[in-house]
JSON list of C-alpha atoms in Angstrom, two decimals:
[
{"chain": "G", "resi": 1, "resn": "GLN", "atom": "CA", "xyz": [-5.05, -5.17, -18.14]},
{"chain": "G", "resi": 2, "resn": "LEU", "atom": "CA", "xyz": [-4.01, -6.78, -14.87]},
{"chain": "G", "resi": 3, "resn": "GLN", "atom": "CA", "xyz": [-6.77, -7.11, -12.28]},
{"chain": "G", "resi": 4, "resn": "LEU", "atom": "CA", "xyz": [-6.76, -8.40, -8.73]},
{"chain": "G", "resi": 5, "resn": "GLN", "atom": "CA", "xyz": [-9.78, -9.57, -6.76]},
{"chain": "G", "resi": 6, "resn": "GLU", "atom": "CA", "xyz": [-9.93, -10.36, -3.07]},
{"chain": "G", "resi": 7, "resn": "SER", "atom": "CA", "xyz": [-12.29, -13.05, -1.79]},
{"chain": "G", "resi": 8, "resn": "GLY", "atom": "CA", "xyz": [-13.10, -14.64, 1.54]},
{"chain": "G", "resi": 9, "resn": "PRO", "atom": "CA", "xyz": [-15.43, -14.46, 4.54]},
{"chain": "G", "resi": 10, "resn": "GLY", "atom": "CA", "xyz": [-16.59, -11.01, 5.57]},
{"chain": "G", "resi": 11, "resn": "LEU", "atom": "CA", "xyz": [-17.09, -12.03, 9.20]},
{"chain": "G", "resi": 12, "resn": "VAL", "atom": "CA", "xyz": [-14.62, -13.85, 11.42]},
{"chain": "G", "resi": 13, "resn": "LYS", "atom": "CA", "xyz": [-14.98, -14.72, 15.09]},
{"chain": "G", "resi": 14, "resn": "PRO", "atom": "CA", "xyz": [-12.45, -13.52, 17.66]},
{"chain": "G", "resi": 15, "resn": "SER", "atom": "CA", "xyz": [-9.51, -15.93, 18.20]},
{"chain": "G", "resi": 16, "resn": "GLU", "atom": "CA", "xyz": [-10.14, -17.61, 14.84]},
{"chain": "G", "resi": 17, "resn": "THR", "atom": "CA", "xyz": [-8.10, -17.38, 11.63]},
{"chain": "G", "resi": 18, "resn": "LEU", "atom": "CA", "xyz": [-8.86, -14.87, 8.89]},
{"chain": "G", "resi": 19, "resn": "SER", "atom": "CA", "xyz": [-8.34, -16.34, 5.42]},
{"chain": "G", "resi": 20, "resn": "LEU", "atom": "CA", "xyz": [-8.40, -14.38, 2.16]},
{"chain": "G", "resi": 21, "resn": "THR", "atom": "CA", "xyz": [-7.44, -15.16, -1.41]},
{"chain": "G", "resi": 22, "resn": "CYS", "atom": "CA", "xyz": [-6.39, -12.78, -4.17]},
{"chain": "G", "resi": 23, "resn": "THR", "atom": "CA", "xyz": [-7.03, -13.93, -7.72]},
{"chain": "G", "resi": 24, "resn": "VAL", "atom": "CA", "xyz": [-4.89, -12.35, -10.43]},
{"chain": "G", "resi": 25, "resn": "SER", "atom": "CA", "xyz": [-6.25, -12.05, -13.95]},
{"chain": "G", "resi": 26, "resn": "GLY", "atom": "CA", "xyz": [-4.81, -10.53, -17.11]},
{"chain": "G", "resi": 27, "resn": "GLY", "atom": "CA", "xyz": [-1.26, -11.50, -16.24]},
{"chain": "G", "resi": 28, "resn": "SER", "atom": "CA", "xyz": [0.88, -14.20, -14.65]},
{"chain": "G", "resi": 29, "resn": "ILE", "atom": "CA", "xyz": [1.67, -14.31, -10.96]},
{"chain": "G", "resi": 30, "resn": "SER", "atom": "CA", "xyz": [4.86, -16.17, -11.89]},
{"chain": "G", "resi": 31, "resn": "SER", "atom": "CA", "xyz": [6.60, -13.09, -13.29]},
{"chain": "G", "resi": 32, "resn": "SER", "atom": "CA", "xyz": [10.08, -12.56, -11.85]},
{"chain": "G", "resi": 33, "resn": "SER", "atom": "CA", "xyz": [9.52, -8.80, -11.82]},
{"chain": "G", "resi": 34, "resn": "TYR", "atom": "CA", "xyz": [6.92, -8.62, -9.08]},
{"chain": "G", "resi": 35, "resn": "TYR", "atom": "CA", "xyz": [6.05, -9.29, -5.49]},
{"chain": "G", "resi": 36, "resn": "TRP", "atom": "CA", "xyz": [2.40, -9.65, -4.51]},
{"chain": "G", "resi": 37, "resn": "GLY", "atom": "CA", "xyz": [1.26, -7.87, -1.40]},
{"chain": "G", "resi": 38, "resn": "TRP", "atom": "CA", "xyz": [-1.46, -7.58, 1.20]},
{"chain": "G", "resi": 39, "resn": "ILE", "atom": "CA", "xyz": [-2.35, -4.22, 2.76]},
{"chain": "G", "resi": 40, "resn": "ARG", "atom": "CA", "xyz": [-5.13, -3.42, 5.22]},
{"chain": "G", "resi": 41, "resn": "GLN", "atom": "CA", "xyz": [-6.98, -0.32, 6.36]},
{"chain": "G", "resi": 42, "resn": "PRO", "atom": "CA", "xyz": [-9.02, -0.25, 9.57]},
{"chain": "G", "resi": 43, "resn": "PRO", "atom": "CA", "xyz": [-12.18, 1.86, 9.32]},
{"chain": "G", "resi": 44, "resn": "GLY", "atom": "CA", "xyz": [-11.27, 5.54, 9.36]},
{"chain": "G", "resi": 45, "resn": "LYS", "atom": "CA", "xyz": [-7.54, 4.83, 9.66]},
{"chain": "G", "resi": 46, "resn": "GLY", "atom": "CA", "xyz": [-4.48, 4.64, 7.46]},
{"chain": "G", "resi": 47, "resn": "LEU", "atom": "CA", "xyz": [-2.85, 1.94, 5.37]},
{"chain": "G", "resi": 48, "resn": "GLU", "atom": "CA", "xyz": [-0.85, -0.87, 6.96]},
{"chain": "G", "resi": 49, "resn": "TRP", "atom": "CA", "xyz": [1.35, -3.27, 5.01]},
{"chain": "G", "resi": 50, "resn": "ILE", "atom": "CA", "xyz": [0.78, -6.87, 6.06]},
{"chain": "G", "resi": 51, "resn": "GLY", "atom": "CA", "xyz": [3.28, -8.70, 3.88]},
{"chain": "G", "resi": 52, "resn": "SER", "atom": "CA", "xyz": [4.42, -9.61, 0.39]},
{"chain": "G", "resi": 53, "resn": "ILE", "atom": "CA", "xyz": [5.28, -12.81, -1.47]},
{"chain": "G", "resi": 54, "resn": "TYR", "atom": "CA", "xyz": [7.37, -13.64, -4.54]},
{"chain": "G", "resi": 55, "resn": "TYR", "atom": "CA", "xyz": [6.22, -16.29, -7.00]},
{"chain": "G", "resi": 56, "resn": "SER", "atom": "CA", "xyz": [8.92, -18.60, -5.66]},
{"chain": "G", "resi": 57, "resn": "GLY", "atom": "CA", "xyz": [7.31, -18.46, -2.23]},
{"chain": "G", "resi": 58, "resn": "SER", "atom": "CA", "xyz": [9.76, -16.06, -0.61]},
{"chain": "G", "resi": 59, "resn": "THR", "atom": "CA", "xyz": [7.93, -13.86, 1.89]},
{"chain": "G", "resi": 60, "resn": "TYR", "atom": "CA", "xyz": [8.40, -10.67, 3.88]},
{"chain": "G", "resi": 61, "resn": "TYR", "atom": "CA", "xyz": [6.06, -9.70, 6.70]},
{"chain": "G", "resi": 62, "resn": "ASN", "atom": "CA", "xyz": [5.26, -6.64, 8.78]},
{"chain": "G", "resi": 63, "resn": "PRO", "atom": "CA", "xyz": [7.31, -7.13, 11.97]},
{"chain": "G", "resi": 64, "resn": "SER", "atom": "CA", "xyz": [4.30, -6.24, 14.12]},
{"chain": "G", "resi": 65, "resn": "LEU", "atom": "CA", "xyz": [2.15, -8.96, 12.54]},
{"chain": "G", "resi": 66, "resn": "LYS", "atom": "CA", "xyz": [4.77, -11.54, 11.68]},
{"chain": "G", "resi": 67, "resn": "SER", "atom": "CA", "xyz": [3.89, -14.00, 14.44]},
{"chain": "G", "resi": 68, "resn": "ARG", "atom": "CA", "xyz": [0.30, -14.28, 13.19]},
{"chain": "G", "resi": 69, "resn": "VAL", "atom": "CA", "xyz": [0.64, -13.97, 9.39]},
{"chain": "G", "resi": 70, "resn": "THR", "atom": "CA", "xyz": [1.17, -16.53, 6.67]},
{"chain": "G", "resi": 71, "resn": "ILE", "atom": "CA", "xyz": [1.13, -15.61, 2.98]},
{"chain": "G", "resi": 72, "resn": "SER", "atom": "CA", "xyz": [1.26, -18.33, 0.35]},
{"chain": "G", "resi": 73, "resn": "VAL", "atom": "CA", "xyz": [1.12, -18.51, -3.44]},
{"chain": "G", "resi": 74, "resn": "ASP", "atom": "CA", "xyz": [-0.52, -20.98, -5.82]},
{"chain": "G", "resi": 75, "resn": "THR", "atom": "CA", "xyz": [0.96, -20.36, -9.26]},
{"chain": "G", "resi": 76, "resn": "SER", "atom": "CA", "xyz": [-1.26, -23.02, -10.86]},
{"chain": "G", "resi": 77, "resn": "LYS", "atom": "CA", "xyz": [-4.33, -21.00, -9.90]},
{"chain": "G", "resi": 78, "resn": "ASN", "atom": "CA", "xyz": [-2.69, -17.57, -10.30]},
{"chain": "G", "resi": 79, "resn": "GLN", "atom": "CA", "xyz": [-3.63, -16.80, -6.71]},
{"chain": "G", "resi": 80, "resn": "PHE", "atom": "CA", "xyz": [-1.98, -15.81, -3.48]},
{"chain": "G", "resi": 81, "resn": "SER", "atom": "CA", "xyz": [-3.49, -16.06, -0.03]},
{"chain": "G", "resi": 82, "resn": "LEU", "atom": "CA", "xyz": [-3.39, -14.49, 3.42]},
{"chain": "G", "resi": 83, "resn": "LYS", "atom": "CA", "xyz": [-3.94, -16.18, 6.76]},
{"chain": "G", "resi": 84, "resn": "LEU", "atom": "CA", "xyz": [-4.04, -14.11, 9.95]},
{"chain": "G", "resi": 85, "resn": "SER", "atom": "CA", "xyz": [-4.44, -16.11, 13.13]},
{"chain": "G", "resi": 86, "resn": "SER", "atom": "CA", "xyz": [-5.84, -15.27, 16.58]},
{"chain": "G", "resi": 87, "resn": "VAL", "atom": "CA", "xyz": [-7.79, -12.30, 15.30]},
{"chain": "G", "resi": 88, "resn": "THR", "atom": "CA", "xyz": [-9.32, -9.64, 17.52]},
{"chain": "G", "resi": 89, "resn": "ALA", "atom": "CA", "xyz": [-11.56, -6.66, 16.86]},
{"chain": "G", "resi": 90, "resn": "ALA", "atom": "CA", "xyz": [-8.42, -4.68, 16.08]},
{"chain": "G", "resi": 91, "resn": "ASP", "atom": "CA", "xyz": [-8.03, -6.76, 12.91]},
{"chain": "G", "resi": 92, "resn": "THR", "atom": "CA", "xyz": [-11.31, -5.44, 11.51]},
{"chain": "G", "resi": 93, "resn": "ALA", "atom": "CA", "xyz": [-10.33, -3.69, 8.29]},
{"chain": "G", "resi": 94, "resn": "VAL", "atom": "CA", "xyz": [-10.62, -3.49, 4.54]},
{"chain": "G", "resi": 95, "resn": "TYR", "atom": "CA", "xyz": [-8.02, -5.89, 3.17]},
{"chain": "G", "resi": 96, "resn": "TYR", "atom": "CA", "xyz": [-6.42, -5.12, -0.19]},
{"chain": "G", "resi": 97, "resn": "CYS", "atom": "CA", "xyz": [-4.16, -7.15, -2.43]},
{"chain": "G", "resi": 98, "resn": "ALA", "atom": "CA", "xyz": [-1.83, -5.49, -4.92]},
{"chain": "G", "resi": 99, "resn": "ARG", "atom": "CA", "xyz": [1.07, -6.10, -7.28]},
{"chain": "G", "resi": 100, "resn": "GLN", "atom": "CA", "xyz": [4.48, -4.77, -6.30]},
{"chain": "G", "resi": 101, "resn": "PRO", "atom": "CA", "xyz": [7.38, -4.36, -8.74]},
{"chain": "G", "resi": 102, "resn": "THR", "atom": "CA", "xyz": [10.79, -5.41, -7.51]},
{"chain": "G", "resi": 103, "resn": "VAL", "atom": "CA", "xyz": [14.16, -4.09, -8.63]},
{"chain": "G", "resi": 104, "resn": "ARG", "atom": "CA", "xyz": [17.36, -5.59, -7.19]},
{"chain": "G", "resi": 105, "resn": "GLY", "atom": "CA", "xyz": [15.27, -7.31, -4.52]},
{"chain": "G", "resi": 106, "resn": "VAL", "atom": "CA", "xyz": [13.65, -4.12, -3.24]},
{"chain": "G", "resi": 107, "resn": "MET", "atom": "CA", "xyz": [9.85, -4.18, -2.92]},
{"chain": "G", "resi": 108, "resn": "ASN", "atom": "CA", "xyz": [8.57, -1.04, -4.60]},
{"chain": "G", "resi": 109, "resn": "TRP", "atom": "CA", "xyz": [5.19, 0.58, -5.17]},
{"chain": "G", "resi": 110, "resn": "PHE", "atom": "CA", "xyz": [1.77, -1.11, -5.23]},
{"chain": "G", "resi": 111, "resn": "ASP", "atom": "CA", "xyz": [-0.10, -1.02, -8.51]},
{"chain": "G", "resi": 112, "resn": "PRO", "atom": "CA", "xyz": [-2.72, -2.08, -9.36]},
{"chain": "G", "resi": 113, "resn": "TRP", "atom": "CA", "xyz": [-4.80, -2.71, -6.27]},
{"chain": "G", "resi": 114, "resn": "GLY", "atom": "CA", "xyz": [-7.80, -4.93, -5.79]},
{"chain": "G", "resi": 115, "resn": "GLN", "atom": "CA", "xyz": [-11.05, -3.26, -4.82]},
{"chain": "G", "resi": 116, "resn": "GLY", "atom": "CA", "xyz": [-10.66, -4.42, -1.23]},
{"chain": "G", "resi": 117, "resn": "THR", "atom": "CA", "xyz": [-12.82, -6.57, 1.01]},
{"chain": "G", "resi": 118, "resn": "LEU", "atom": "CA", "xyz": [-14.12, -5.66, 4.45]},
{"chain": "G", "resi": 119, "resn": "VAL", "atom": "CA", "xyz": [-13.45, -8.23, 7.13]},
{"chain": "G", "resi": 120, "resn": "THR", "atom": "CA", "xyz": [-15.19, -7.74, 10.45]},
{"chain": "G", "resi": 121, "resn": "VAL", "atom": "CA", "xyz": [-14.05, -9.58, 13.56]},
{"chain": "G", "resi": 122, "resn": "SER", "atom": "CA", "xyz": [-17.02, -10.12, 15.83]},
{"chain": "G", "resi": 123, "resn": "SER", "atom": "CA", "xyz": [-18.75, -12.88, 17.70]},
{"chain": "H", "resi": 1, "resn": "GLN", "atom": "CA", "xyz": [2.69, 5.52, 15.13]},
{"chain": "H", "resi": 2, "resn": "SER", "atom": "CA", "xyz": [3.73, 5.38, 11.48]},
{"chain": "H", "resi": 3, "resn": "VAL", "atom": "CA", "xyz": [7.37, 5.03, 10.46]},
{"chain": "H", "resi": 4, "resn": "LEU", "atom": "CA", "xyz": [6.84, 7.82, 7.90]},
{"chain": "H", "resi": 5, "resn": "THR", "atom": "CA", "xyz": [5.36, 11.06, 9.23]},
{"chain": "H", "resi": 6, "resn": "GLN", "atom": "CA", "xyz": [2.80, 13.08, 7.29]},
{"chain": "H", "resi": 7, "resn": "PRO", "atom": "CA", "xyz": [0.72, 16.07, 8.39]},
{"chain": "H", "resi": 8, "resn": "PRO", "atom": "CA", "xyz": [-2.81, 14.88, 9.26]},
{"chain": "H", "resi": 9, "resn": "SER", "atom": "CA", "xyz": [-4.42, 17.50, 7.08]},
{"chain": "H", "resi": 10, "resn": "VAL", "atom": "CA", "xyz": [-3.74, 20.24, 4.54]},
{"chain": "H", "resi": 11, "resn": "SER", "atom": "CA", "xyz": [-6.10, 22.56, 2.72]},
{"chain": "H", "resi": 12, "resn": "GLY", "atom": "CA", "xyz": [-6.14, 24.99, -0.15]},
{"chain": "H", "resi": 13, "resn": "ALA", "atom": "CA", "xyz": [-8.46, 26.96, -2.36]},
{"chain": "H", "resi": 14, "resn": "PRO", "atom": "CA", "xyz": [-9.16, 25.96, -5.97]},
{"chain": "H", "resi": 15, "resn": "GLY", "atom": "CA", "xyz": [-6.28, 26.94, -8.22]},
{"chain": "H", "resi": 16, "resn": "GLN", "atom": "CA", "xyz": [-3.76, 27.11, -5.39]},
{"chain": "H", "resi": 17, "resn": "ARG", "atom": "CA", "xyz": [-0.68, 24.98, -4.78]},
{"chain": "H", "resi": 18, "resn": "VAL", "atom": "CA", "xyz": [-0.36, 22.67, -1.79]},
{"chain": "H", "resi": 19, "resn": "THR", "atom": "CA", "xyz": [2.42, 20.41, -0.61]},
{"chain": "H", "resi": 20, "resn": "ILE", "atom": "CA", "xyz": [2.33, 17.31, 1.58]},
{"chain": "H", "resi": 21, "resn": "SER", "atom": "CA", "xyz": [5.47, 16.28, 3.39]},
{"chain": "H", "resi": 22, "resn": "CYS", "atom": "CA", "xyz": [6.63, 12.77, 4.26]},
{"chain": "H", "resi": 23, "resn": "THR", "atom": "CA", "xyz": [9.43, 12.53, 6.80]},
{"chain": "H", "resi": 24, "resn": "GLY", "atom": "CA", "xyz": [11.38, 9.35, 7.38]},
{"chain": "H", "resi": 25, "resn": "SER", "atom": "CA", "xyz": [14.78, 8.41, 8.74]},
{"chain": "H", "resi": 26, "resn": "SER", "atom": "CA", "xyz": [18.20, 7.10, 7.80]},
{"chain": "H", "resi": 27, "resn": "SER", "atom": "CA", "xyz": [16.88, 3.53, 7.52]},
{"chain": "H", "resi": 28, "resn": "ASN", "atom": "CA", "xyz": [14.25, 4.27, 4.90]},
{"chain": "H", "resi": 29, "resn": "ILE", "atom": "CA", "xyz": [14.08, 7.48, 2.83]},
{"chain": "H", "resi": 30, "resn": "GLY", "atom": "CA", "xyz": [17.50, 8.60, 4.02]},
{"chain": "H", "resi": 31, "resn": "ALA", "atom": "CA", "xyz": [19.00, 5.25, 3.04]},
{"chain": "H", "resi": 32, "resn": "GLY", "atom": "CA", "xyz": [18.18, 6.02, -0.57]},
{"chain": "H", "resi": 33, "resn": "TYR", "atom": "CA", "xyz": [15.00, 4.02, -0.93]},
{"chain": "H", "resi": 34, "resn": "ASP", "atom": "CA", "xyz": [12.37, 5.46, -3.22]},
{"chain": "H", "resi": 35, "resn": "VAL", "atom": "CA", "xyz": [9.17, 7.14, -2.06]},
{"chain": "H", "resi": 36, "resn": "HIS", "atom": "CA", "xyz": [5.82, 6.47, -3.67]},
{"chain": "H", "resi": 37, "resn": "TRP", "atom": "CA", "xyz": [2.54, 8.33, -3.28]},
{"chain": "H", "resi": 38, "resn": "TYR", "atom": "CA", "xyz": [-1.09, 7.22, -3.41]},
{"chain": "H", "resi": 39, "resn": "GLN", "atom": "CA", "xyz": [-4.38, 9.05, -3.68]},
{"chain": "H", "resi": 40, "resn": "GLN", "atom": "CA", "xyz": [-7.42, 7.52, -2.01]},
{"chain": "H", "resi": 41, "resn": "LEU", "atom": "CA", "xyz": [-10.82, 8.95, -2.84]},
{"chain": "H", "resi": 42, "resn": "PRO", "atom": "CA", "xyz": [-13.62, 8.23, -0.35]},
{"chain": "H", "resi": 43, "resn": "GLY", "atom": "CA", "xyz": [-14.81, 4.63, -0.49]},
{"chain": "H", "resi": 44, "resn": "THR", "atom": "CA", "xyz": [-12.26, 3.52, -3.06]},
{"chain": "H", "resi": 45, "resn": "ALA", "atom": "CA", "xyz": [-8.98, 1.65, -3.15]},
{"chain": "H", "resi": 46, "resn": "PRO", "atom": "CA", "xyz": [-5.77, 3.68, -3.14]},
{"chain": "H", "resi": 47, "resn": "LYS", "atom": "CA", "xyz": [-4.46, 4.68, -6.55]},
{"chain": "H", "resi": 48, "resn": "LEU", "atom": "CA", "xyz": [-0.77, 5.06, -7.42]},
{"chain": "H", "resi": 49, "resn": "LEU", "atom": "CA", "xyz": [-0.03, 8.74, -7.97]},
{"chain": "H", "resi": 50, "resn": "ILE", "atom": "CA", "xyz": [3.78, 9.01, -7.97]},
{"chain": "H", "resi": 51, "resn": "TYR", "atom": "CA", "xyz": [6.36, 6.21, -8.08]},
{"chain": "H", "resi": 52, "resn": "GLY", "atom": "CA", "xyz": [10.12, 6.31, -7.71]},
{"chain": "H", "resi": 53, "resn": "ASN", "atom": "CA", "xyz": [10.05, 9.72, -6.00]},
{"chain": "H", "resi": 54, "resn": "SER", "atom": "CA", "xyz": [8.97, 11.76, -9.00]},
{"chain": "H", "resi": 55, "resn": "ASN", "atom": "CA", "xyz": [7.50, 9.61, -11.76]},
{"chain": "H", "resi": 56, "resn": "ARG", "atom": "CA", "xyz": [3.85, 9.84, -12.79]},
{"chain": "H", "resi": 57, "resn": "PRO", "atom": "CA", "xyz": [1.99, 6.78, -14.07]},
{"chain": "H", "resi": 58, "resn": "SER", "atom": "CA", "xyz": [0.16, 7.18, -17.33]},
{"chain": "H", "resi": 59, "resn": "GLY", "atom": "CA", "xyz": [-3.04, 9.13, -16.84]},
{"chain": "H", "resi": 60, "resn": "VAL", "atom": "CA", "xyz": [-1.96, 11.11, -13.77]},
{"chain": "H", "resi": 61, "resn": "PRO", "atom": "CA", "xyz": [-2.12, 14.86, -14.50]},
{"chain": "H", "resi": 62, "resn": "ASP", "atom": "CA", "xyz": [1.13, 16.81, -14.43]},
{"chain": "H", "resi": 63, "resn": "ARG", "atom": "CA", "xyz": [-0.40, 18.96, -11.70]},
{"chain": "H", "resi": 64, "resn": "PHE", "atom": "CA", "xyz": [0.92, 16.26, -9.38]},
{"chain": "H", "resi": 65, "resn": "SER", "atom": "CA", "xyz": [4.66, 16.12, -8.75]},
{"chain": "H", "resi": 66, "resn": "GLY", "atom": "CA", "xyz": [6.97, 14.47, -6.26]},
{"chain": "H", "resi": 67, "resn": "SER", "atom": "CA", "xyz": [10.42, 15.17, -4.91]},
{"chain": "H", "resi": 68, "resn": "LYS", "atom": "CA", "xyz": [12.82, 13.74, -2.36]},
{"chain": "H", "resi": 69, "resn": "SER", "atom": "CA", "xyz": [15.70, 15.17, -0.37]},
{"chain": "H", "resi": 70, "resn": "GLY", "atom": "CA", "xyz": [17.59, 13.64, 2.49]},
{"chain": "H", "resi": 71, "resn": "THR", "atom": "CA", "xyz": [15.22, 11.89, 4.85]},
{"chain": "H", "resi": 72, "resn": "SER", "atom": "CA", "xyz": [12.08, 13.57, 3.47]},
{"chain": "H", "resi": 73, "resn": "ALA", "atom": "CA", "xyz": [9.87, 13.63, 0.42]},
{"chain": "H", "resi": 74, "resn": "SER", "atom": "CA", "xyz": [7.11, 15.92, -0.78]},
{"chain": "H", "resi": 75, "resn": "LEU", "atom": "CA", "xyz": [4.04, 15.73, -2.97]},
{"chain": "H", "resi": 76, "resn": "ALA", "atom": "CA", "xyz": [3.01, 18.95, -4.66]},
{"chain": "H", "resi": 77, "resn": "ILE", "atom": "CA", "xyz": [-0.36, 19.61, -6.24]},
{"chain": "H", "resi": 78, "resn": "THR", "atom": "CA", "xyz": [-0.75, 22.72, -8.37]},
{"chain": "H", "resi": 79, "resn": "GLY", "atom": "CA", "xyz": [-3.94, 24.19, -9.80]},
{"chain": "H", "resi": 80, "resn": "LEU", "atom": "CA", "xyz": [-5.95, 22.59, -7.03]},
{"chain": "H", "resi": 81, "resn": "GLN", "atom": "CA", "xyz": [-9.31, 21.19, -8.12]},
{"chain": "H", "resi": 82, "resn": "ALA", "atom": "CA", "xyz": [-12.32, 20.04, -6.13]},
{"chain": "H", "resi": 83, "resn": "GLU", "atom": "CA", "xyz": [-11.74, 16.48, -7.35]},
{"chain": "H", "resi": 84, "resn": "ASP", "atom": "CA", "xyz": [-8.34, 16.44, -5.63]},
{"chain": "H", "resi": 85, "resn": "GLU", "atom": "CA", "xyz": [-10.04, 16.27, -2.23]},
{"chain": "H", "resi": 86, "resn": "ALA", "atom": "CA", "xyz": [-8.86, 12.92, -0.94]},
{"chain": "H", "resi": 87, "resn": "ASP", "atom": "CA", "xyz": [-6.46, 11.17, 1.42]},
{"chain": "H", "resi": 88, "resn": "TYR", "atom": "CA", "xyz": [-2.81, 10.95, 0.34]},
{"chain": "H", "resi": 89, "resn": "TYR", "atom": "CA", "xyz": [-0.28, 8.40, 1.55]},
{"chain": "H", "resi": 90, "resn": "CYS", "atom": "CA", "xyz": [3.46, 8.09, 1.11]},
{"chain": "H", "resi": 91, "resn": "GLN", "atom": "CA", "xyz": [5.23, 4.72, 1.11]},
{"chain": "H", "resi": 92, "resn": "SER", "atom": "CA", "xyz": [8.83, 3.56, 1.19]},
{"chain": "H", "resi": 93, "resn": "TYR", "atom": "CA", "xyz": [11.04, 0.65, 2.21]},
{"chain": "H", "resi": 94, "resn": "ASP", "atom": "CA", "xyz": [12.93, 0.15, 5.46]},
{"chain": "H", "resi": 95, "resn": "SER", "atom": "CA", "xyz": [15.98, -1.96, 6.20]},
{"chain": "H", "resi": 96, "resn": "SER", "atom": "CA", "xyz": [16.47, -1.25, 9.91]},
{"chain": "H", "resi": 97, "resn": "LEU", "atom": "CA", "xyz": [15.54, -4.75, 11.07]},
{"chain": "H", "resi": 98, "resn": "SER", "atom": "CA", "xyz": [16.81, -8.22, 10.20]},
{"chain": "H", "resi": 99, "resn": "ALA", "atom": "CA", "xyz": [14.34, -8.35, 7.31]},
{"chain": "H", "resi": 100, "resn": "PRO", "atom": "CA", "xyz": [13.32, -5.41, 5.11]},
{"chain": "H", "resi": 101, "resn": "TYR", "atom": "CA", "xyz": [9.77, -4.14, 5.29]},
{"chain": "H", "resi": 102, "resn": "VAL", "atom": "CA", "xyz": [7.38, -1.78, 3.59]},
{"chain": "H", "resi": 103, "resn": "VAL", "atom": "CA", "xyz": [6.35, 1.38, 5.43]},
{"chain": "H", "resi": 104, "resn": "PHE", "atom": "CA", "xyz": [3.49, 3.82, 4.92]},
{"chain": "H", "resi": 105, "resn": "GLY", "atom": "CA", "xyz": [2.89, 7.31, 6.18]},
{"chain": "H", "resi": 106, "resn": "GLY", "atom": "CA", "xyz": [-0.14, 7.93, 8.36]},
{"chain": "H", "resi": 107, "resn": "GLY", "atom": "CA", "xyz": [-1.95, 9.73, 5.57]},
{"chain": "H", "resi": 108, "resn": "THR", "atom": "CA", "xyz": [-2.91, 13.34, 4.88]},
{"chain": "H", "resi": 109, "resn": "LYS", "atom": "CA", "xyz": [-6.44, 14.52, 4.26]},
{"chain": "H", "resi": 110, "resn": "LEU", "atom": "CA", "xyz": [-6.56, 17.24, 1.60]},
{"chain": "H", "resi": 111, "resn": "THR", "atom": "CA", "xyz": [-9.51, 19.61, 1.82]},
{"chain": "H", "resi": 112, "resn": "VAL", "atom": "CA", "xyz": [-10.29, 21.88, -1.11]},
{"chain": "H", "resi": 113, "resn": "LEU", "atom": "CA", "xyz": [-11.87, 25.00, 0.36]}
]
């Protein structure tokens, strides 16, 4: 079955750029039926959508993060990636990637999810 | 401040029925966009519980059900079990800005007494 796995540094310094990759296995990232999303969860807090990307490269971002976020896709590697610039301690969170079905252009539910990776912003 | 509003906590005794509300607005739930629900057990990734307002993925017990009306949605859990103790999140889609975006509720912690 489809599996997603996040990877990247677990510690990032303030003001630097957080970079994570999600590797998709058991299915193709190039399917026209899905978006691929990033969601984060600060310790002890709720879920926050960061953004989603279509295999063609079309992206949608959380308005509150848009100025700092870039999501890209590499269909040859079956991966998509997240870059979050100018990070602060407030960006410390577990970062998840997930698949997101789309119908008539609407981004729907997230399933399945990766296991998540904790990124700590600290000097 | 989440776009979708959920009660911070609910509780119930084993065997009882509990409901969790998710209140939105005319630009998300009220605009006709679907609501989806997730269950997050401690230390694990969220798991899809209900999609498209009321549909259960394969493997989710029929004790879990979802509904939607107007600008709100609800998750109901019947025959409460100790293993249901978890955080629950609702999610929808919003078109109030120049670009659409995904919205989550703040989450509800379910305690089984």
